[in-house]
C-alpha cells in the first residue's frame, strides 16, 4: 500500500501540475505576467526544498520532492510555453527560472551569514545552500530547457512521422534522463554515493515520466483543439529565430519613432535602419516561401506547389491556345525496397531518383514535383503529345542507367519507372482535376501491363 508520505507527494505533484498548466491556459485572458510570477515562485520553493533534502521512499525508490513536484512543474511550464507561444516566450520563461534559481541560494547564504554575525547562531528555518549542488542545478536546468526545444523540434520532423503522444513522451523522458546525468555528475561526481544516486534517480525519473505524461499530453491535446491555438512545427529553427528577432526589431523601432521626438539626424538614421530591417524581413519571407513549396526529403517541388502551378499553366494554355502535357510517374517495386532494406535506405533511394529525374527537365517553364510517396509528377507547358512522350522516355532511360547496392550481400538493383502521359488541348470543359485523373488512370494501366512502360492519353478537343 502507498504510505501517507507517498500519497501526499502524489497529491502535491498533481496540484502543482494543474496549477501551472491552468495558469498557462489563462495567459491570454489575464496576460502573461501572472504566469511568469508563478514560475518565479515555484522556482524559489524548489530551490529551498531541494537544499532541505526532502525526499519520500516508495517501494525502495527514493523520490526527491524538489524534482518530483517543483522541477517537473517548471519543466511542464516551459514545455507548453515553447510549444504554443514560441521560442521568444520560452526564452523569457527560462530566464525567469534561471534568475530566481541563482538568486535564492545567494539570499539564503546572506541570511545565514547575517544571522551568525548578529546572533552568533545558525538560521535553521532556511536550509543552508551548497555551492556545488546549486551551481550544478542552475547549469543543468539551463541545458535541460534548451534541450527540450531541440528534442521537440527534432522529433516533430515530418520524415519521422511520430504521433503527438509519443513525441511528447520521448521529449519529456529525454529531458528528465539528461537532467539526472548532468545534475548527478555535477553535484556528486567523485563521491562514494555517485553511482547509487545516479541509478536510483534514473529509475525514479522513468516512473515520473510515465506519471507526468497524461497531464502534459492531455493539456497539449486540449489546447491544440482550440480554434485560436495550434501546435506549430518549426522545422527550420534558425530561420524562425531570425523571423522573431526581426519582427521584434521592427516593433521596437516603430515604438521608438512614435514615443520620442528625436533630431532630424536621429530620425533619418532610424528610418534607414527600419528600411534595412524591412529588406531583411522581405528576404526572410522569400526564404520561408521557398521552404513552404519544397519537398523536405527530395528537395524538389512539393505537391501543393505542383497543384498551384498546374492551375496556372492550364489557364495560360487556354489563353494562348496551346497544348499542355502532364506526367505522373511511379517508381516500380519501391515498397519491396522499404520492406526489405528499411525506410532510411528507401529515402536515400527516392532522393537519388529525384535528382536524376531533375536532369530531364531543362526548360524554364517545366516543373517536376514529388506527388506523394514514390510518385512524381511533371507539368510541361506548351508541349504536345510527342514532346511529352520524348520527355517521359528520357526520364525512364535516365533511371534505367542508375544502379543501387543494398544490404550486406551487396545486392544490385536497377530502377524502372511507370509513366502515365496525358496531353490536353485547350477546352473549357476540361479541368485540371480531370487532367490529373486521366494521367493517373494512364499510370494505372502502365502498372497493370507489366510496369516499366508508358501509357498515353489525350483529353479535350
mmCIF file of C-alpha atoms in Angstrom, residues 45-394:
data_model
loop_
_atom_site.group_PDB
_atom_site.id
_atom_site.type_symbol
_atom_site.label_atom_id
_atom_site.label_comp_id
_atom_site.label_asym_id
_atom_site.label_seq_id
_atom_site.Cartn_x
_atom_site.Cartn_y
_atom_site.Cartn_z
ATOM 1 C CA UNK A 45 10.239 26.952 -3.461
ATOM 2 C CA UNK A 46 12.088 24.300 -5.491
ATOM 3 C CA UNK A 47 15.447 25.824 -4.520
ATOM 4 C CA UNK A 48 14.799 25.771 -0.778
ATOM 5 C CA UNK A 49 13.045 22.381 -0.780
ATOM 6 C CA UNK A 50 15.988 20.875 -2.700
ATOM 7 C CA UNK A 51 18.506 22.380 -0.265
ATOM 8 C CA UNK A 52 16.462 20.947 2.612
ATOM 9 C CA UNK A 53 16.890 17.449 1.103
ATOM 10 C CA UNK A 54 13.214 16.455 1.413
ATOM 11 C CA UNK A 55 12.592 13.001 -0.103
ATOM 12 C CA UNK A 56 9.981 10.226 0.031
ATOM 13 C CA UNK A 57 10.737 6.491 -0.165
ATOM 14 C CA UNK A 58 8.197 4.416 -2.118
ATOM 15 C CA UNK A 59 8.893 0.717 -2.511
ATOM 16 C CA UNK A 60 12.628 1.201 -2.097
ATOM 17 C CA UNK A 61 12.757 4.025 -4.681
ATOM 18 C CA UNK A 62 13.577 7.497 -3.423
ATOM 19 C CA UNK A 63 11.632 10.439 -4.887
ATOM 20 C CA UNK A 64 13.156 13.858 -4.169
ATOM 21 C CA UNK A 65 10.341 16.349 -3.510
ATOM 22 C CA UNK A 66 12.153 19.256 -5.177
ATOM 23 C CA UNK A 67 12.483 17.481 -8.523
ATOM 24 C CA UNK A 68 9.349 15.329 -8.421
ATOM 25 C CA UNK A 69 6.945 18.174 -7.642
ATOM 26 C CA UNK A 70 8.523 21.546 -8.370
ATOM 27 C CA UNK A 71 11.199 20.945 -11.031
ATOM 28 C CA UNK A 72 8.774 18.829 -13.063
ATOM 29 C CA UNK A 73 6.173 21.610 -12.778
ATOM 30 C CA UNK A 74 8.705 24.088 -14.168
ATOM 31 C CA UNK A 75 9.569 21.668 -16.964
ATOM 32 C CA UNK A 76 5.895 21.357 -17.939
ATOM 33 C CA UNK A 77 5.567 25.147 -17.862
ATOM 34 C CA UNK A 78 8.472 25.805 -20.217
ATOM 35 C CA UNK A 79 7.357 22.870 -22.386
ATOM 36 C CA UNK A 80 3.884 24.320 -23.068
ATOM 37 C CA UNK A 81 5.238 27.870 -23.413
ATOM 38 C CA UNK A 82 7.659 26.703 -26.109
ATOM 39 C CA UNK A 83 5.045 24.639 -27.955
ATOM 40 C CA UNK A 84 2.243 27.229 -28.002
ATOM 41 C CA UNK A 85 3.931 30.621 -27.513
ATOM 42 C CA UNK A 86 7.190 30.156 -29.406
ATOM 43 C CA UNK A 87 10.934 30.497 -28.779
ATOM 44 C CA UNK A 88 10.851 34.127 -27.618
ATOM 45 C CA UNK A 89 8.409 33.497 -24.756
ATOM 46 C CA UNK A 90 10.235 30.276 -23.904
ATOM 47 C CA UNK A 91 13.458 32.284 -23.507
ATOM 48 C CA UNK A 92 11.625 34.654 -21.131
ATOM 49 C CA UNK A 93 10.400 31.683 -19.077
ATOM 50 C CA UNK A 94 13.874 30.131 -18.985
ATOM 51 C CA UNK A 95 15.404 33.467 -17.923
ATOM 52 C CA UNK A 96 12.842 33.713 -15.114
ATOM 53 C CA UNK A 97 13.636 30.220 -13.835
ATOM 54 C CA UNK A 98 17.417 30.705 -14.055
ATOM 55 C CA UNK A 99 17.315 34.162 -12.490
ATOM 56 C CA UNK A 100 15.389 33.001 -9.440
ATOM 57 C CA UNK A 101 17.487 29.786 -9.233
ATOM 58 C CA UNK A 102 20.630 31.897 -8.978
ATOM 59 C CA UNK A 103 19.114 34.461 -6.617
ATOM 60 C CA UNK A 104 17.594 32.135 -3.976
ATOM 61 C CA UNK A 105 20.840 30.412 -2.835
ATOM 62 C CA UNK A 106 22.510 33.832 -2.630
ATOM 63 C CA UNK A 107 19.680 35.134 -0.450
ATOM 64 C CA UNK A 108 19.886 32.047 1.775
ATOM 65 C CA UNK A 109 23.660 32.404 2.123
ATOM 66 C CA UNK A 110 23.355 36.099 3.026
ATOM 67 C CA UNK A 111 20.654 35.374 5.643
ATOM 68 C CA UNK A 112 22.791 32.657 7.268
ATOM 69 C CA UNK A 113 25.842 34.917 7.322
ATOM 70 C CA UNK A 114 23.855 37.815 8.754
ATOM 71 C CA UNK A 115 22.335 35.600 11.480
ATOM 72 C CA UNK A 116 25.716 34.299 12.538
ATOM 73 C CA UNK A 117 27.152 37.820 12.741
ATOM 74 C CA UNK A 118 24.203 39.283 14.643
ATOM 75 C CA UNK A 119 23.148 36.410 16.908
ATOM 76 C CA UNK A 120 26.107 34.018 16.800
ATOM 77 C CA UNK A 121 23.777 31.164 15.812
ATOM 78 C CA UNK A 122 22.602 29.402 12.640
ATOM 79 C CA UNK A 123 19.316 30.053 10.866
ATOM 80 C CA UNK A 124 17.750 26.602 10.965
ATOM 81 C CA UNK A 125 14.464 27.716 9.344
ATOM 82 C CA UNK A 126 16.169 28.231 5.961
ATOM 83 C CA UNK A 127 18.339 25.402 4.548
ATOM 84 C CA UNK A 128 21.969 26.355 4.091
ATOM 85 C CA UNK A 129 22.802 26.198 0.355
ATOM 86 C CA UNK A 130 25.568 24.102 -1.196
ATOM 87 C CA UNK A 131 27.601 25.974 -3.797
ATOM 88 C CA UNK A 132 28.350 22.827 -5.779
ATOM 89 C CA UNK A 133 24.793 21.479 -5.745
ATOM 90 C CA UNK A 134 23.213 24.817 -6.599
ATOM 91 C CA UNK A 135 25.722 25.523 -9.377
ATOM 92 C CA UNK A 136 25.049 22.062 -10.848
ATOM 93 C CA UNK A 137 21.305 22.702 -10.553
ATOM 94 C CA UNK A 138 21.422 26.046 -12.396
ATOM 95 C CA UNK A 139 23.660 24.782 -15.213
ATOM 96 C CA UNK A 140 21.657 21.574 -15.590
ATOM 97 C CA UNK A 141 18.349 23.454 -15.669
ATOM 98 C CA UNK A 142 19.626 25.725 -18.428
ATOM 99 C CA UNK A 143 20.837 22.799 -20.558
ATOM 100 C CA UNK A 144 17.634 20.809 -19.885
ATOM 101 C CA UNK A 145 15.329 23.580 -21.071
ATOM 102 C CA UNK A 146 17.376 24.294 -24.196
ATOM 103 C CA UNK A 147 17.489 20.560 -24.969
ATOM 104 C CA UNK A 148 13.702 20.449 -24.577
ATOM 105 C CA UNK A 149 13.198 22.755 -27.574
ATOM 106 C CA UNK A 150 15.784 20.917 -29.681
ATOM 107 C CA UNK A 151 14.312 17.482 -28.922
ATOM 108 C CA UNK A 152 10.730 18.630 -29.557
ATOM 109 C CA UNK A 153 11.606 20.054 -32.989
ATOM 110 C CA UNK A 154 13.765 17.076 -33.982
ATOM 111 C CA UNK A 155 11.057 14.561 -33.076
ATOM 112 C CA UNK A 156 8.488 16.688 -34.929
ATOM 113 C CA UNK A 157 10.201 16.280 -38.324
ATOM 114 C CA UNK A 158 7.789 15.072 -40.978
ATOM 115 C CA UNK A 159 10.163 12.313 -42.050
ATOM 116 C CA UNK A 160 9.955 10.675 -38.595
ATOM 117 C CA UNK A 161 6.112 10.601 -38.605
ATOM 118 C CA UNK A 162 5.881 10.405 -34.803
ATOM 119 C CA UNK A 163 2.464 10.720 -33.147
ATOM 120 C CA UNK A 164 1.880 13.637 -30.760
ATOM 121 C CA UNK A 165 1.703 11.468 -27.625
ATOM 122 C CA UNK A 166 4.936 9.632 -28.457
ATOM 123 C CA UNK A 167 6.679 12.873 -29.443
ATOM 124 C CA UNK A 168 5.580 14.365 -26.118
ATOM 125 C CA UNK A 169 6.750 11.360 -24.087
ATOM 126 C CA UNK A 170 10.132 10.986 -25.780
ATOM 127 C CA UNK A 171 10.867 14.697 -25.331
ATOM 128 C CA UNK A 172 9.814 14.584 -21.665
ATOM 129 C CA UNK A 173 11.756 11.390 -20.965
ATOM 130 C CA UNK A 174 14.847 12.708 -22.743
ATOM 131 C CA UNK A 175 14.898 15.900 -20.664
ATOM 132 C CA UNK A 176 14.368 14.010 -17.385
ATOM 133 C CA UNK A 177 17.126 11.486 -18.122
ATOM 134 C CA UNK A 178 19.514 14.202 -19.287
ATOM 135 C CA UNK A 179 18.792 16.086 -16.059
ATOM 136 C CA UNK A 180 19.732 13.035 -13.985
ATOM 137 C CA UNK A 181 23.053 12.516 -15.751
ATOM 138 C CA UNK A 182 24.090 16.181 -15.719
ATOM 139 C CA UNK A 183 22.939 17.023 -12.191
ATOM 140 C CA UNK A 184 24.258 13.846 -10.545
ATOM 141 C CA UNK A 185 27.611 14.260 -12.302
ATOM 142 C CA UNK A 186 27.904 17.947 -11.468
ATOM 143 C CA UNK A 187 26.769 17.612 -7.862
ATOM 144 C CA UNK A 188 28.093 14.214 -6.756
ATOM 145 C CA UNK A 189 30.827 13.000 -9.138
ATOM 146 C CA UNK A 190 33.816 11.817 -7.109
ATOM 147 C CA UNK A 191 31.760 10.972 -4.011
ATOM 148 C CA UNK A 192 31.158 7.357 -2.822
ATOM 149 C CA UNK A 193 27.404 7.651 -3.424
ATOM 150 C CA UNK A 194 27.688 8.923 -7.015
ATOM 151 C CA UNK A 195 26.717 5.723 -8.846
ATOM 152 C CA UNK A 196 23.961 4.756 -6.398
ATOM 153 C CA UNK A 197 22.446 8.249 -6.647
ATOM 154 C CA UNK A 198 22.641 8.074 -10.442
ATOM 155 C CA UNK A 199 20.980 4.651 -10.748
ATOM 156 C CA UNK A 200 18.301 5.355 -8.161
ATOM 157 C CA UNK A 201 17.397 8.689 -9.676
ATOM 158 C CA UNK A 202 17.209 7.210 -13.192
ATOM 159 C CA UNK A 203 14.568 4.724 -12.022
ATOM 160 C CA UNK A 204 12.574 7.416 -10.251
ATOM 161 C CA UNK A 205 12.686 9.691 -13.329
ATOM 162 C CA UNK A 206 11.476 6.879 -15.579
ATOM 163 C CA UNK A 207 8.473 6.353 -13.302
ATOM 164 C CA UNK A 208 7.985 10.117 -13.046
ATOM 165 C CA UNK A 209 7.857 10.459 -16.851
ATOM 166 C CA UNK A 210 5.044 7.893 -17.004
ATOM 167 C CA UNK A 211 3.152 9.690 -14.215
ATOM 168 C CA UNK A 212 3.583 13.123 -15.815
ATOM 169 C CA UNK A 213 2.786 12.175 -19.429
ATOM 170 C CA UNK A 214 -1.064 12.141 -19.092
ATOM 171 C CA UNK A 215 -1.051 15.679 -17.659
ATOM 172 C CA UNK A 216 1.220 17.082 -20.361
ATOM 173 C CA UNK A 217 -0.272 15.228 -23.325
ATOM 174 C CA UNK A 218 -3.806 15.940 -22.144
ATOM 175 C CA UNK A 219 -3.040 19.664 -21.959
ATOM 176 C CA UNK A 220 -1.339 19.726 -25.387
ATOM 177 C CA UNK A 221 -4.250 17.855 -26.948
ATOM 178 C CA UNK A 222 -6.834 20.099 -25.256
ATOM 179 C CA UNK A 223 -5.114 23.355 -26.181
ATOM 180 C CA UNK A 224 -4.403 22.298 -29.771
ATOM 181 C CA UNK A 225 -8.110 21.696 -30.355
ATOM 182 C CA UNK A 226 -8.970 25.308 -29.546
ATOM 183 C CA UNK A 227 -9.660 27.468 -32.590
ATOM 184 C CA UNK A 228 -7.040 30.091 -31.752
ATOM 185 C CA UNK A 229 -4.296 27.761 -30.503
ATOM 186 C CA UNK A 230 -2.229 25.417 -32.648
ATOM 187 C CA UNK A 231 0.990 23.397 -32.428
ATOM 188 C CA UNK A 232 3.495 24.777 -34.914
ATOM 189 C CA UNK A 233 6.169 22.530 -36.430
ATOM 190 C CA UNK A 234 9.250 24.735 -36.541
ATOM 191 C CA UNK A 235 11.240 22.634 -38.986
ATOM 192 C CA UNK A 236 13.879 25.307 -39.613
ATOM 193 C CA UNK A 237 14.672 26.746 -36.203
ATOM 194 C CA UNK A 238 17.351 29.173 -37.339
ATOM 195 C CA UNK A 239 15.077 30.845 -39.870
ATOM 196 C CA UNK A 240 12.201 31.168 -37.425
ATOM 197 C CA UNK A 241 14.540 32.551 -34.757
ATOM 198 C CA UNK A 242 15.617 35.198 -37.242
ATOM 199 C CA UNK A 243 11.981 35.869 -38.055
ATOM 200 C CA UNK A 244 11.011 36.515 -34.448
ATOM 201 C CA UNK A 245 14.092 38.672 -33.919
ATOM 202 C CA UNK A 246 13.344 40.788 -36.981
ATOM 203 C CA UNK A 247 9.693 41.163 -36.021
ATOM 204 C CA UNK A 248 10.708 42.320 -32.560
ATOM 205 C CA UNK A 249 13.260 44.710 -34.041
ATOM 206 C CA UNK A 250 10.655 46.307 -36.320
ATOM 207 C CA UNK A 251 8.199 46.740 -33.451
ATOM 208 C CA UNK A 252 10.845 48.303 -31.225
ATOM 209 C CA UNK A 253 11.964 50.718 -33.941
ATOM 210 C CA UNK A 254 8.399 51.852 -34.645
ATOM 211 C CA UNK A 255 7.697 52.447 -30.943
ATOM 212 C CA UNK A 256 10.844 54.486 -30.589
ATOM 213 C CA UNK A 257 9.834 56.704 -33.530
ATOM 214 C CA UNK A 258 6.356 57.287 -32.017
ATOM 215 C CA UNK A 259 7.498 57.725 -28.432
ATOM 216 C CA UNK A 260 10.443 60.071 -28.682
ATOM 217 C CA UNK A 261 10.960 63.244 -30.714
ATOM 218 C CA UNK A 262 14.454 62.984 -31.995
ATOM 219 C CA UNK A 263 16.527 65.345 -34.024
ATOM 220 C CA UNK A 264 16.358 65.173 -37.798
ATOM 221 C CA UNK A 265 19.623 63.275 -37.971
ATOM 222 C CA UNK A 266 18.491 60.665 -35.445
ATOM 223 C CA UNK A 267 15.144 60.272 -37.208
ATOM 224 C CA UNK A 268 16.832 59.729 -40.562
ATOM 225 C CA UNK A 269 19.081 57.107 -39.023
ATOM 226 C CA UNK A 270 16.119 55.248 -37.517
ATOM 227 C CA UNK A 271 14.268 55.310 -40.848
ATOM 228 C CA UNK A 272 17.338 53.927 -42.590
ATOM 229 C CA UNK A 273 17.595 51.104 -40.053
ATOM 230 C CA UNK A 274 13.883 50.394 -40.413
ATOM 231 C CA UNK A 275 14.220 50.104 -44.206
ATOM 232 C CA UNK A 276 17.134 47.722 -43.796
ATOM 233 C CA UNK A 277 15.085 45.633 -41.362
ATOM 234 C CA UNK A 278 12.171 45.527 -43.808
ATOM 235 C CA UNK A 279 14.539 44.438 -46.555
ATOM 236 C CA UNK A 280 15.804 41.621 -44.337
ATOM 237 C CA UNK A 281 12.216 40.755 -43.460
ATOM 238 C CA UNK A 282 11.328 40.524 -47.154
ATOM 239 C CA UNK A 283 14.333 38.313 -47.855
ATOM 240 C CA UNK A 284 13.381 36.083 -44.929
ATOM 241 C CA UNK A 285 9.785 35.842 -46.177
ATOM 242 C CA UNK A 286 11.070 34.739 -49.576
ATOM 243 C CA UNK A 287 13.229 32.094 -47.913
ATOM 244 C CA UNK A 288 10.264 30.867 -45.863
ATOM 245 C CA UNK A 289 8.148 30.732 -49.036
ATOM 246 C CA UNK A 290 10.819 28.633 -50.723
ATOM 247 C CA UNK A 291 10.758 26.224 -47.791
ATOM 248 C CA UNK A 292 6.958 26.008 -47.962
ATOM 249 C CA UNK A 293 6.938 24.934 -51.649
ATOM 250 C CA UNK A 294 9.807 22.423 -51.398
ATOM 251 C CA UNK A 295 9.544 18.736 -50.542
ATOM 252 C CA UNK A 296 11.605 18.177 -47.399
ATOM 253 C CA UNK A 297 13.010 14.783 -48.407
ATOM 254 C CA UNK A 298 13.929 15.228 -52.082
ATOM 255 C CA UNK A 299 14.483 18.974 -52.391
ATOM 256 C CA UNK A 300 12.202 19.325 -55.442
ATOM 257 C CA UNK A 301 8.765 20.981 -55.515
ATOM 258 C CA UNK A 302 6.054 19.574 -53.252
ATOM 259 C CA UNK A 303 2.518 18.565 -54.184
ATOM 260 C CA UNK A 304 0.896 21.800 -53.003
ATOM 261 C CA UNK A 305 3.097 23.921 -55.274
ATOM 262 C CA UNK A 306 2.568 21.482 -58.140
ATOM 263 C CA UNK A 307 -1.226 21.870 -57.862
ATOM 264 C CA UNK A 308 -0.877 25.670 -57.899
ATOM 265 C CA UNK A 309 1.360 25.617 -60.990
ATOM 266 C CA UNK A 310 -0.916 23.150 -62.807
ATOM 267 C CA UNK A 311 -3.850 25.536 -62.294
ATOM 268 C CA UNK A 312 -1.765 28.487 -63.523
ATOM 269 C CA UNK A 313 -0.403 26.684 -66.597
ATOM 270 C CA UNK A 314 -3.835 25.337 -67.505
ATOM 271 C CA UNK A 315 -5.277 28.872 -67.596
ATOM 272 C CA UNK A 316 -2.302 30.061 -69.644
ATOM 273 C CA UNK A 317 -2.722 27.232 -72.157
ATOM 274 C CA UNK A 318 -6.357 28.230 -72.687
ATOM 275 C CA UNK A 319 -5.466 31.896 -73.156
ATOM 276 C CA UNK A 320 -2.664 31.115 -75.631
ATOM 277 C CA UNK A 321 -4.464 28.202 -77.343
ATOM 278 C CA UNK A 322 -1.523 25.884 -76.614
ATOM 279 C CA UNK A 323 -1.415 22.218 -75.575
ATOM 280 C CA UNK A 324 -0.470 21.269 -72.007
ATOM 281 C CA UNK A 325 1.065 17.912 -71.044
ATOM 282 C CA UNK A 326 1.236 16.158 -67.715
ATOM 283 C CA UNK A 327 3.298 13.181 -66.499
ATOM 284 C CA UNK A 328 2.506 11.029 -63.470
ATOM 285 C CA UNK A 329 5.460 8.719 -62.695
ATOM 286 C CA UNK A 330 5.714 5.875 -60.209
ATOM 287 C CA UNK A 331 8.945 4.149 -59.156
ATOM 288 C CA UNK A 332 8.383 0.413 -59.635
ATOM 289 C CA UNK A 333 8.748 -2.001 -56.694
ATOM 290 C CA UNK A 334 9.559 0.738 -54.175
ATOM 291 C CA UNK A 335 7.526 -0.917 -51.405
ATOM 292 C CA UNK A 336 9.737 -4.008 -51.638
ATOM 293 C CA UNK A 337 12.826 -1.832 -51.057
ATOM 294 C CA UNK A 338 11.287 -0.265 -47.940
ATOM 295 C CA UNK A 339 10.170 -3.642 -46.599
ATOM 296 C CA UNK A 340 13.491 -5.408 -47.245
ATOM 297 C CA UNK A 341 16.098 -2.716 -46.546
ATOM 298 C CA UNK A 342 14.280 -0.187 -44.322
ATOM 299 C CA UNK A 343 12.833 3.309 -44.705
ATOM 300 C CA UNK A 344 16.205 5.062 -44.380
ATOM 301 C CA UNK A 345 17.575 3.338 -47.466
ATOM 302 C CA UNK A 346 14.228 3.888 -49.150
ATOM 303 C CA UNK A 347 14.503 7.625 -48.516
ATOM 304 C CA UNK A 348 18.038 7.670 -49.957
ATOM 305 C CA UNK A 349 16.719 5.789 -52.981
ATOM 306 C CA UNK A 350 13.993 8.427 -53.554
ATOM 307 C CA UNK A 351 16.467 11.285 -53.156
ATOM 308 C CA UNK A 352 18.731 9.824 -55.851
ATOM 309 C CA UNK A 353 15.774 9.194 -58.152
ATOM 310 C CA UNK A 354 14.542 12.776 -57.746
ATOM 311 C CA UNK A 355 17.990 14.206 -58.530
ATOM 312 C CA UNK A 356 18.266 12.035 -61.654
ATOM 313 C CA UNK A 357 14.773 12.920 -62.885
ATOM 314 C CA UNK A 358 15.514 16.633 -62.468
ATOM 315 C CA UNK A 359 18.073 16.443 -65.292
ATOM 316 C CA UNK A 360 15.276 15.602 -67.772
ATOM 317 C CA UNK A 361 13.512 18.929 -67.285
ATOM 318 C CA UNK A 362 15.657 21.720 -68.698
ATOM 319 C CA UNK A 363 13.104 24.252 -69.929
ATOM 320 C CA UNK A 364 12.384 27.160 -67.531
ATOM 321 C CA UNK A 365 8.618 26.514 -67.560
ATOM 322 C CA UNK A 366 8.779 22.765 -66.813
ATOM 323 C CA UNK A 367 8.109 21.674 -63.231
ATOM 324 C CA UNK A 368 8.986 18.383 -61.522
ATOM 325 C CA UNK A 369 7.443 17.650 -58.119
ATOM 326 C CA UNK A 370 7.143 14.851 -55.625
ATOM 327 C CA UNK A 371 3.463 13.906 -55.802
ATOM 328 C CA UNK A 372 3.427 11.604 -52.775
ATOM 329 C CA UNK A 373 5.297 8.513 -51.573
ATOM 330 C CA UNK A 374 7.180 7.110 -54.557
ATOM 331 C CA UNK A 375 5.167 9.096 -57.139
ATOM 332 C CA UNK A 376 6.499 12.064 -59.088
ATOM 333 C CA UNK A 377 4.606 14.436 -61.369
ATOM 334 C CA UNK A 378 5.637 16.925 -64.028
ATOM 335 C CA UNK A 379 3.761 19.665 -65.848
ATOM 336 C CA UNK A 380 5.008 20.587 -69.348
ATOM 337 C CA UNK A 381 3.587 23.886 -70.688
ATOM 338 C CA UNK A 382 3.209 24.331 -74.466
ATOM 339 C CA UNK A 383 4.104 20.677 -75.050
ATOM 340 C CA UNK A 384 2.241 18.362 -77.445
ATOM 341 C CA UNK A 385 1.895 14.611 -77.138
ATOM 342 C CA UNK A 386 5.124 13.757 -78.989
ATOM 343 C CA UNK A 387 7.117 16.202 -76.883
ATOM 344 C CA UNK A 388 5.660 14.738 -73.687
ATOM 345 C CA UNK A 389 6.490 11.189 -74.829
ATOM 346 C CA UNK A 390 10.101 12.204 -75.502
ATOM 347 C CA UNK A 391 10.451 13.654 -72.015
ATOM 348 C CA UNK A 392 8.798 10.595 -70.408
ATOM 349 C CA UNK A 393 11.097 8.208 -72.289
ATOM 350 C CA UNK A 394 14.077 10.331 -71.289
#
